[in-house]
PDB file of C-alpha atoms in Angstrom:
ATOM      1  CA  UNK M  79       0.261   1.869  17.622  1.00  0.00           C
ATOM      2  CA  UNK M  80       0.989  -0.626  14.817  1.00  0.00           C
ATOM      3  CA  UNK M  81       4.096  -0.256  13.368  1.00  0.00           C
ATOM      4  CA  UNK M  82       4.889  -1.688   9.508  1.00  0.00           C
ATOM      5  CA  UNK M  83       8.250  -2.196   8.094  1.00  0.00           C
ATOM      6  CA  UNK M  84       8.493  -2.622   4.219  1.00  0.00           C
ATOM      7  CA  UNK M  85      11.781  -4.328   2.572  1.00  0.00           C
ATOM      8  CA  UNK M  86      13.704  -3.807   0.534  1.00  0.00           C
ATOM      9  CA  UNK M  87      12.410   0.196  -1.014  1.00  0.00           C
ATOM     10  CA  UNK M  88      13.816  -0.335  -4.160  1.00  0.00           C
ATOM     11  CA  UNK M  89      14.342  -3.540  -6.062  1.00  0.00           C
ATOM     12  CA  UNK M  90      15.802  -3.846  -9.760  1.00  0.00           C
ATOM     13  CA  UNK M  91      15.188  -7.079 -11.138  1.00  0.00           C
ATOM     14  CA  UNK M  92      15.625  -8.316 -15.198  1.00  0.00           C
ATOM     15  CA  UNK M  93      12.651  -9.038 -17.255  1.00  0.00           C
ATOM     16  CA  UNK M  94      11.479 -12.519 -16.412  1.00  0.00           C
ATOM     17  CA  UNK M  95      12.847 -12.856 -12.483  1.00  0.00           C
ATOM     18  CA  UNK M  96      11.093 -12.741  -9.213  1.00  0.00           C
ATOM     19  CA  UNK M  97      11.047 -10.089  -7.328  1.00  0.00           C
ATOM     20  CA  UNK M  98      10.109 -10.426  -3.447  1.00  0.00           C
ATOM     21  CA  UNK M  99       8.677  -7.909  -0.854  1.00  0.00           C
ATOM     22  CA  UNK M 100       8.720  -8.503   2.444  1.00  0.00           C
ATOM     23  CA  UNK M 101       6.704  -6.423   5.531  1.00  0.00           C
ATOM     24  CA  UNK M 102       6.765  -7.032   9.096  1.00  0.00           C
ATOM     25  CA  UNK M 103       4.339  -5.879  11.820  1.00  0.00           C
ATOM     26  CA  UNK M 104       4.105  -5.415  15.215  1.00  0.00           C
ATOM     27  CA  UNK M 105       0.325  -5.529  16.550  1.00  0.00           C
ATOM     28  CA  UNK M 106      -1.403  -9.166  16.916  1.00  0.00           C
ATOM     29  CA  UNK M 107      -4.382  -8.218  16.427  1.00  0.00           C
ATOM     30  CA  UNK M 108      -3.371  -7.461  12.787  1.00  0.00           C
ATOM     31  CA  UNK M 109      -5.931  -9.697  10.927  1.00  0.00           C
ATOM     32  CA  UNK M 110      -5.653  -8.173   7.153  1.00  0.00           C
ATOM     33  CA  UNK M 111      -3.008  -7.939   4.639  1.00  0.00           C
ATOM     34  CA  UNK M 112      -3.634  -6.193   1.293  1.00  0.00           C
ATOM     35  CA  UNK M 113      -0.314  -5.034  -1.360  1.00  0.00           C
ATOM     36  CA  UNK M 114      -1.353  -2.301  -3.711  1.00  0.00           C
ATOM     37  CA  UNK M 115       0.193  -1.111  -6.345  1.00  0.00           C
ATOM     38  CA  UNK M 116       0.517   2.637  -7.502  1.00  0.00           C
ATOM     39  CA  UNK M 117       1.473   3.815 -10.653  1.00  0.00           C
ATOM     40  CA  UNK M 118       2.433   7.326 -11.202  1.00  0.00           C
ATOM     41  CA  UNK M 119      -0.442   9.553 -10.548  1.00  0.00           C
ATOM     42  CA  UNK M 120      -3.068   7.127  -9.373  1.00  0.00           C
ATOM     43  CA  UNK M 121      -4.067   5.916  -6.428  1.00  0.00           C
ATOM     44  CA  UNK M 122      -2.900   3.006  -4.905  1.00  0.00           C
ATOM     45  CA  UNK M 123      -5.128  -0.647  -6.861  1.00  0.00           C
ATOM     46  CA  UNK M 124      -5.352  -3.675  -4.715  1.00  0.00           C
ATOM     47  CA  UNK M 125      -3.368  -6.475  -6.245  1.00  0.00           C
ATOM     48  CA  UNK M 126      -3.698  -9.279  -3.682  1.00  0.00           C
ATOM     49  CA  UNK M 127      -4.464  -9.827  -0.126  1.00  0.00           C
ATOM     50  CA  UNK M 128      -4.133 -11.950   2.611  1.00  0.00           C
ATOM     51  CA  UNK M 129      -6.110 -12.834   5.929  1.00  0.00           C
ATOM     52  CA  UNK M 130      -5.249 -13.954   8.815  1.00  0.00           C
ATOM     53  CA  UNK M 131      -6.630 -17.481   8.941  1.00  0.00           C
ATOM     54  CA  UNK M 132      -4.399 -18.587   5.607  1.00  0.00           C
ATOM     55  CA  UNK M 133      -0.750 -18.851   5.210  1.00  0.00           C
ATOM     56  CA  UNK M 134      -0.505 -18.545   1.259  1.00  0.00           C
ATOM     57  CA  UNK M 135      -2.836 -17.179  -1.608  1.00  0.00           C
ATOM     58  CA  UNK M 136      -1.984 -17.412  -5.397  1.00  0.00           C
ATOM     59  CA  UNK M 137      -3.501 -14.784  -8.407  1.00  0.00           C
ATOM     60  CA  UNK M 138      -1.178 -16.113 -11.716  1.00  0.00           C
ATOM     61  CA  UNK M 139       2.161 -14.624 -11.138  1.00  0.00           C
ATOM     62  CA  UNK M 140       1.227 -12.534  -7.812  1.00  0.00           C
ATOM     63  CA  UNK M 141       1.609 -14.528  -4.947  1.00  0.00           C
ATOM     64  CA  UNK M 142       1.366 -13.562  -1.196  1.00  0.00           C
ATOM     65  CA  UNK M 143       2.168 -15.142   2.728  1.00  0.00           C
ATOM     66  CA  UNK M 144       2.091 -14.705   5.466  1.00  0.00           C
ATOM     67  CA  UNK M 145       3.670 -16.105   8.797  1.00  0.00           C
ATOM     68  CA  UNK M 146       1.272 -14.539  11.759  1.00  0.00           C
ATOM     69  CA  UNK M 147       3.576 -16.111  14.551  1.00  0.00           C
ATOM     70  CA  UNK M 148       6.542 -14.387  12.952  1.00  0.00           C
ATOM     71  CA  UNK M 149       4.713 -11.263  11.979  1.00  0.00           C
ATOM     72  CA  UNK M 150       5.734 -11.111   8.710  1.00  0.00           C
ATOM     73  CA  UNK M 151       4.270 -11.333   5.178  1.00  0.00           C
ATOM     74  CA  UNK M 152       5.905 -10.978   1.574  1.00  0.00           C
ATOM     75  CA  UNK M 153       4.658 -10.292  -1.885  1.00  0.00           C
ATOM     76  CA  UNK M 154       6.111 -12.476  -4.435  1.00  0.00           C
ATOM     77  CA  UNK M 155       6.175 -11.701  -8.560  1.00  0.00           C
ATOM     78  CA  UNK M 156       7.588 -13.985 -11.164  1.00  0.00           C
ATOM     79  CA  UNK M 157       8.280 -13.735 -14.474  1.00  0.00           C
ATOM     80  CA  UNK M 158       8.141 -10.000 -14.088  1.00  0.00           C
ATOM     81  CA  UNK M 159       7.516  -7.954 -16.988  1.00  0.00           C
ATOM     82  CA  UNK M 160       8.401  -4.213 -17.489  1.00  0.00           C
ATOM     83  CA  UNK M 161       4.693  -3.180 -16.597  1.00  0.00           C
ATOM     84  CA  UNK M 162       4.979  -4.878 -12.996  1.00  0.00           C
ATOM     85  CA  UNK M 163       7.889  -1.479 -12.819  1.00  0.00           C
ATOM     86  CA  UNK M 164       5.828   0.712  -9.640  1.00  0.00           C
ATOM     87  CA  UNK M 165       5.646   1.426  -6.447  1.00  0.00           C
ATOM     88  CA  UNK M 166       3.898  -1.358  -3.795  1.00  0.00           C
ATOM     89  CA  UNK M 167       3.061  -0.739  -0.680  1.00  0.00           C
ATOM     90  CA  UNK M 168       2.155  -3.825   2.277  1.00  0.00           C
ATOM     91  CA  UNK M 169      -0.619  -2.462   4.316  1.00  0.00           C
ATOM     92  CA  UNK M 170      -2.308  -3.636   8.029  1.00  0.00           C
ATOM     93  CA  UNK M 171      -5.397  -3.346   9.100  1.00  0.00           C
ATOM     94  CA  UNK M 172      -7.033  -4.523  12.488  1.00  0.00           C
ATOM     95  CA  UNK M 173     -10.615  -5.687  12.768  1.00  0.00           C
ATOM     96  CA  UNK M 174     -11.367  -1.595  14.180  1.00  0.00           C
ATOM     97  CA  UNK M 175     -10.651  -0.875  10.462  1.00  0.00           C
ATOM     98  CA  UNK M 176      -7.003   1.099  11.781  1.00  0.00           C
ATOM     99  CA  UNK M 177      -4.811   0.781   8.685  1.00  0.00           C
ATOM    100  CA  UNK M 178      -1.267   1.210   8.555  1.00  0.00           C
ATOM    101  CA  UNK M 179       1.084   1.441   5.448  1.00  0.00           C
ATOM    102  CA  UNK M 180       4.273   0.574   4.689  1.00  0.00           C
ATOM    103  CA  UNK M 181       6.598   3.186   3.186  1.00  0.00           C
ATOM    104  CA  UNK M 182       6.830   1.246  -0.224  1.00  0.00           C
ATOM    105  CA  UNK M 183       8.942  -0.279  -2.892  1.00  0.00           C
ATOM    106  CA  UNK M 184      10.166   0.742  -6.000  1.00  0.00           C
ATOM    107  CA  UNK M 185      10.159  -1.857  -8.192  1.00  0.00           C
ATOM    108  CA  UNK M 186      12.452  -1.229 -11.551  1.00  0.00           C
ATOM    109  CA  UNK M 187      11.633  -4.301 -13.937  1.00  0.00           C
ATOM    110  CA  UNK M 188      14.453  -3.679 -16.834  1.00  0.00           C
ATOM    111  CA  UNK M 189      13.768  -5.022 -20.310  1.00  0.00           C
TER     112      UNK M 189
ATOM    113  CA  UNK Z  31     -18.751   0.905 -12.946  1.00  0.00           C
ATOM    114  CA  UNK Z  32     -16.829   4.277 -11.541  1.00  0.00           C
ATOM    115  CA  UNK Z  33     -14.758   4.161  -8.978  1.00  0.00           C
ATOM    116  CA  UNK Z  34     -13.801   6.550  -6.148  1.00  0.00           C
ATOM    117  CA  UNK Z  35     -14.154  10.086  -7.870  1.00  0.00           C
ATOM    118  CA  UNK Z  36     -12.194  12.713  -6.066  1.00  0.00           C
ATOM    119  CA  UNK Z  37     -11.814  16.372  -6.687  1.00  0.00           C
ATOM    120  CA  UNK Z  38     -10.724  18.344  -7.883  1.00  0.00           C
ATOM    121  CA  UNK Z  39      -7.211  16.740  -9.076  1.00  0.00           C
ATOM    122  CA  UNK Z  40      -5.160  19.263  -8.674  1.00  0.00           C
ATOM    123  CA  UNK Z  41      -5.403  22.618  -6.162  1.00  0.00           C
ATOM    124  CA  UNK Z  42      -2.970  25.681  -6.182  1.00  0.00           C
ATOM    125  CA  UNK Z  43      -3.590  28.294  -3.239  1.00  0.00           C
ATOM    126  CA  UNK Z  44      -1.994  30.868  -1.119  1.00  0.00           C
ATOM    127  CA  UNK Z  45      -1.093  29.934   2.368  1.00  0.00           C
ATOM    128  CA  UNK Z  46      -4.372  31.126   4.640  1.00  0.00           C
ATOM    129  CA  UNK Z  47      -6.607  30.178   2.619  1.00  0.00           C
ATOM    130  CA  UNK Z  48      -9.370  27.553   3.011  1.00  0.00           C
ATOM    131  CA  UNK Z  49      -9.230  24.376   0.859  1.00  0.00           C
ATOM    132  CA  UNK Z  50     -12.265  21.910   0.032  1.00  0.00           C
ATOM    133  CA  UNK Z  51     -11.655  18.496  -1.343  1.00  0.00           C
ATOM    134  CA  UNK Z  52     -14.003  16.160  -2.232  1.00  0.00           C
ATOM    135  CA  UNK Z  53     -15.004  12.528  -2.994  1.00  0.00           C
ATOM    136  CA  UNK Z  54     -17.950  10.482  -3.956  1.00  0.00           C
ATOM    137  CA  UNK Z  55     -17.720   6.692  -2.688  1.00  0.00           C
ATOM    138  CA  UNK Z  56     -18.012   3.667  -4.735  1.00  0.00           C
ATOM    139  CA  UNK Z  57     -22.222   2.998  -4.760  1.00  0.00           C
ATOM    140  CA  UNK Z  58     -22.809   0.627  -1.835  1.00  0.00           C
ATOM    141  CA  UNK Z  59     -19.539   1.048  -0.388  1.00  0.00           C
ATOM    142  CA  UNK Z  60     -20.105   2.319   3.613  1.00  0.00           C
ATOM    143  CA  UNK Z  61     -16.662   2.698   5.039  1.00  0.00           C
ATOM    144  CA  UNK Z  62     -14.834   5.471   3.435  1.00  0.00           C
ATOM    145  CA  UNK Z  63     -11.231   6.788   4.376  1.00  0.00           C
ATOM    146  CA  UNK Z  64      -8.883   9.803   4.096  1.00  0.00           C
ATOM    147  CA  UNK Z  65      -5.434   9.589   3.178  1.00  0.00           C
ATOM    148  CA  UNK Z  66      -2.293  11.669   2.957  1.00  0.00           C
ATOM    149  CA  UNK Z  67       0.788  11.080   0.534  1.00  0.00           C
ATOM    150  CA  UNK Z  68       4.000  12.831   1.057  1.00  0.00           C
ATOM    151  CA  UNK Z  69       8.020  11.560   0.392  1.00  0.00           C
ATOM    152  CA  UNK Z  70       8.798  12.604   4.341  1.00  0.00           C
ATOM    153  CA  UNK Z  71       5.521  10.037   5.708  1.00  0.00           C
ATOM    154  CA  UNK Z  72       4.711   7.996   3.344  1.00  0.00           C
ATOM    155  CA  UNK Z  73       0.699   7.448   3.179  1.00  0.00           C
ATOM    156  CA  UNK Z  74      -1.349   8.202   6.400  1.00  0.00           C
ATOM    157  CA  UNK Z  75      -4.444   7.481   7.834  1.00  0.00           C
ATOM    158  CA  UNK Z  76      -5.980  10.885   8.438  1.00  0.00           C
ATOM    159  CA  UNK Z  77      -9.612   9.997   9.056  1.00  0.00           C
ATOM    160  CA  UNK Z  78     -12.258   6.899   8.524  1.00  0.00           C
ATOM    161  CA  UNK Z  79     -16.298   6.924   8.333  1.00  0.00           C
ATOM    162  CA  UNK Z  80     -18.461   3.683   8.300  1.00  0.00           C
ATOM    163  CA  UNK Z  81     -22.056   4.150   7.769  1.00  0.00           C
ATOM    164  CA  UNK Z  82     -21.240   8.103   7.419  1.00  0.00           C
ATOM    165  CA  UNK Z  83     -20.062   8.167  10.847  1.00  0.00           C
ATOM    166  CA  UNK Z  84     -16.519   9.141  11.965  1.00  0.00           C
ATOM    167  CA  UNK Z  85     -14.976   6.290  13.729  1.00  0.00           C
ATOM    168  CA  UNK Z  86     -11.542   7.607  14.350  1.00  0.00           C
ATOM    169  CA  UNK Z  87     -10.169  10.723  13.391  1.00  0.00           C
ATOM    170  CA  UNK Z  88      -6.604  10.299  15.382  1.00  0.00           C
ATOM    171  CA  UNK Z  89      -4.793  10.645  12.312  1.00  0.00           C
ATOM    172  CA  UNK Z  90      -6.259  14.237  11.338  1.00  0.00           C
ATOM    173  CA  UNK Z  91      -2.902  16.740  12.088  1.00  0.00           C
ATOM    174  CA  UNK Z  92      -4.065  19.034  13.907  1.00  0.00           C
ATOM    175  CA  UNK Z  93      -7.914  21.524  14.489  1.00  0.00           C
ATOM    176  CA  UNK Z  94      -7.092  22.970  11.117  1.00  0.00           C
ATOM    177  CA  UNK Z  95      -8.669  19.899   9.410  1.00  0.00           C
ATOM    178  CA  UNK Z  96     -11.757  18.929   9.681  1.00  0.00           C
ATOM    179  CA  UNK Z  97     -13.593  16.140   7.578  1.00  0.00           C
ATOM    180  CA  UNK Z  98     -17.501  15.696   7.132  1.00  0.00           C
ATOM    181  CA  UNK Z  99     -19.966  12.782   5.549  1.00  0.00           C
ATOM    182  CA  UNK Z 100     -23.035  14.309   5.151  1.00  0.00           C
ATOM    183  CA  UNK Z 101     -24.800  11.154   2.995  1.00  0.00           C
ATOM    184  CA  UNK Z 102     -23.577   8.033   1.911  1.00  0.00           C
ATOM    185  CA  UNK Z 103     -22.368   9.559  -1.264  1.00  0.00           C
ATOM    186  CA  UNK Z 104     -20.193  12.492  -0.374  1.00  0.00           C
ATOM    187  CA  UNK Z 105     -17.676  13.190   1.669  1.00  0.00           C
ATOM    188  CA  UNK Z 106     -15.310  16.642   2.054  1.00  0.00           C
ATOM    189  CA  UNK Z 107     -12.179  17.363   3.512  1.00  0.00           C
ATOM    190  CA  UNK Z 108     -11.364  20.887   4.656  1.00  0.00           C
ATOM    191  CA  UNK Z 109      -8.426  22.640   5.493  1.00  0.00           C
ATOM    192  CA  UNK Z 110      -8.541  25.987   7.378  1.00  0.00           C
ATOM    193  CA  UNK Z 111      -6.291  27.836   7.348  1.00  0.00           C
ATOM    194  CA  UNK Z 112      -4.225  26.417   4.668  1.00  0.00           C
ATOM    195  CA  UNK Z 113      -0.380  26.330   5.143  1.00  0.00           C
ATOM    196  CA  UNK Z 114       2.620  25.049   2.926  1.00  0.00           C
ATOM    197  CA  UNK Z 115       3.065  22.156   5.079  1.00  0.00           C
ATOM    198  CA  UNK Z 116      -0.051  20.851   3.855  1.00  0.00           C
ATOM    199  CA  UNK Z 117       1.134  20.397   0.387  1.00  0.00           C
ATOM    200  CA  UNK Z 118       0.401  16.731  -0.444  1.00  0.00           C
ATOM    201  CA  UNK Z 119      -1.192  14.408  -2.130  1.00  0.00           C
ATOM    202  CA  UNK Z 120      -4.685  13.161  -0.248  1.00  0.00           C
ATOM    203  CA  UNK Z 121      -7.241  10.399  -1.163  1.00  0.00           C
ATOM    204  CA  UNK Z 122      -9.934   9.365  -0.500  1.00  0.00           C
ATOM    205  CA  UNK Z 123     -11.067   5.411  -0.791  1.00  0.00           C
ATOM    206  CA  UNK Z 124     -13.966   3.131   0.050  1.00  0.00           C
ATOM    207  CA  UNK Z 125     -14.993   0.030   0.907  1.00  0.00           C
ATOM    208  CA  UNK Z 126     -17.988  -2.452   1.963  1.00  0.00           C
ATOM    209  CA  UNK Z 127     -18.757  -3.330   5.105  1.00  0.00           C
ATOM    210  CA  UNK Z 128     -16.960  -2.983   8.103  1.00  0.00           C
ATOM    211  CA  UNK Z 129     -13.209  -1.299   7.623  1.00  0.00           C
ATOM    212  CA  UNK Z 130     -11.095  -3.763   9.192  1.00  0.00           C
ATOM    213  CA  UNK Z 131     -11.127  -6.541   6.850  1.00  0.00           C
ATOM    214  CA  UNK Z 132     -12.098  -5.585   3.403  1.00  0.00           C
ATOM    215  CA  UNK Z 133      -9.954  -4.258   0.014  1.00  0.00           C
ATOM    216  CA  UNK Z 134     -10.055  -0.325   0.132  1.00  0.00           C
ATOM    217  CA  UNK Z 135     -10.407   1.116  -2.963  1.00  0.00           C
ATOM    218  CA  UNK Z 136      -9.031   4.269  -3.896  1.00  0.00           C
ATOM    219  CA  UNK Z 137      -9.366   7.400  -5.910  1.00  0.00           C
ATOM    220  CA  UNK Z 138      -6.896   9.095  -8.268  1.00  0.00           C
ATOM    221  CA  UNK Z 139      -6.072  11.735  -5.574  1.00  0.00           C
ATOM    222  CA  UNK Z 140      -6.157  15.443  -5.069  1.00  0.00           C
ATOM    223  CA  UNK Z 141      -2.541  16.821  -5.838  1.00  0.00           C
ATOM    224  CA  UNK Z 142      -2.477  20.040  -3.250  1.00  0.00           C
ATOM    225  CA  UNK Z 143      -0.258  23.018  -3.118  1.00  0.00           C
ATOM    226  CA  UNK Z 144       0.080  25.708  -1.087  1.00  0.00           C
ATOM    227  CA  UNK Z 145       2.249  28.732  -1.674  1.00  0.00           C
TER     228      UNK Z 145
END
């Protein structure tokens, strides 16, 4: 079965920096990238995603790519602000609708 | 519009006993999927419908769970007998079309405990 790797699970970062994700996969037929976001609880809220026929996609300061030869995609935020501080998770989904999770990211955004 | 409504939020019950959660789909939204939150696994795939159909149910743990879709806008997960392994947090989400290449969206969650 798929397998998804999420790096690093926590991140600390100062008001105003970038903070990057990064999630690696193992199945090629992988064709769908989605980050949520979950705050404490709620459910997980799509922030961006990513398919598998483009290599970047932009949404203000949320950014995502993805390198399909290299089976890895990354989640970049800049000019973080203390309300980006939550837990994201990379997800993969093949076109049989299987979805796989990473195990998340803690992201600490300090003021 | 509302979301994925799920309930009820929270459950408290005594190991052996059956447990019903429920959720109602986003309107229009045909794929719908179970999900399980713990610390130790992270969030797993337990079960997915499309068009009220289950289309793989290799993530459900074992015969004690079972999951139904009887319409479009209702779907229950059941777990019988209950044990404290169990405890979790499940969802439920939705989206349109088919499930491989579309945003899910997801409910608040059911916070379950078993004692």
């Amino acid at each position: 079965g798929e397998n998804v790797e999420q790096h690093p699970s926590t991140l600390s970062v100062q008001e105003g920096d970038s903070a990057v994700i990064k999630c690696t996969y193992s199945d090629s037929a992988s064709n769908y990238f989605p980050w949520y976001k979950q705050e404490l609880g709620k459910g997980p809220q799509l922030i961006i995603d990513i398919r598998s026929n483009v290599g970047e996609k932009k949404d203000q300061r949320i950014a995502v790519t993805l390198n399909k030869t290299a089976k890895h995609f990354s989640l970049h935020i800049t000019e973080t602000q203390p309300e980006d501080s939550a837990v994201y998770f990379c997800a993969v989904l093949t076109n049989a609708g299987k979805s796989t999770f990473g195990d998340g990211t803690t992201l600490t955004v300090k003021p | 519009d509302a979301g994925v409504i799920q309930s009820p939020r929270h459950e408290v019950t005594e190991m052996g006993q059956e447990v019903t959660l429920r959720c109602k789909p986003i309107s229009g939204h045909n794929s719908l999927f179970w999900y399980r939150q713990t610390m130790m696994r992270g969030l797993e795939l337990l079960i997915y419908f499309n068009n009220n159909v289950p289309i793989d149910d290799s993530g459900m743990p074992e015969d004690r769970f079972s999951a139904k879709m009887p319409n479009a806008s209702f779907s229950t997960l059941k777990i019988q007998p209950s044990e404290p392994r169990d405890s979790a947090v499940y969802f439920c989400a939705s989206s349109i079309g088919q499930a491989g290449n579309q945003p899910q969206h997801f409910g608040d969650g059911t916070r379950l405990s078993i004692l």
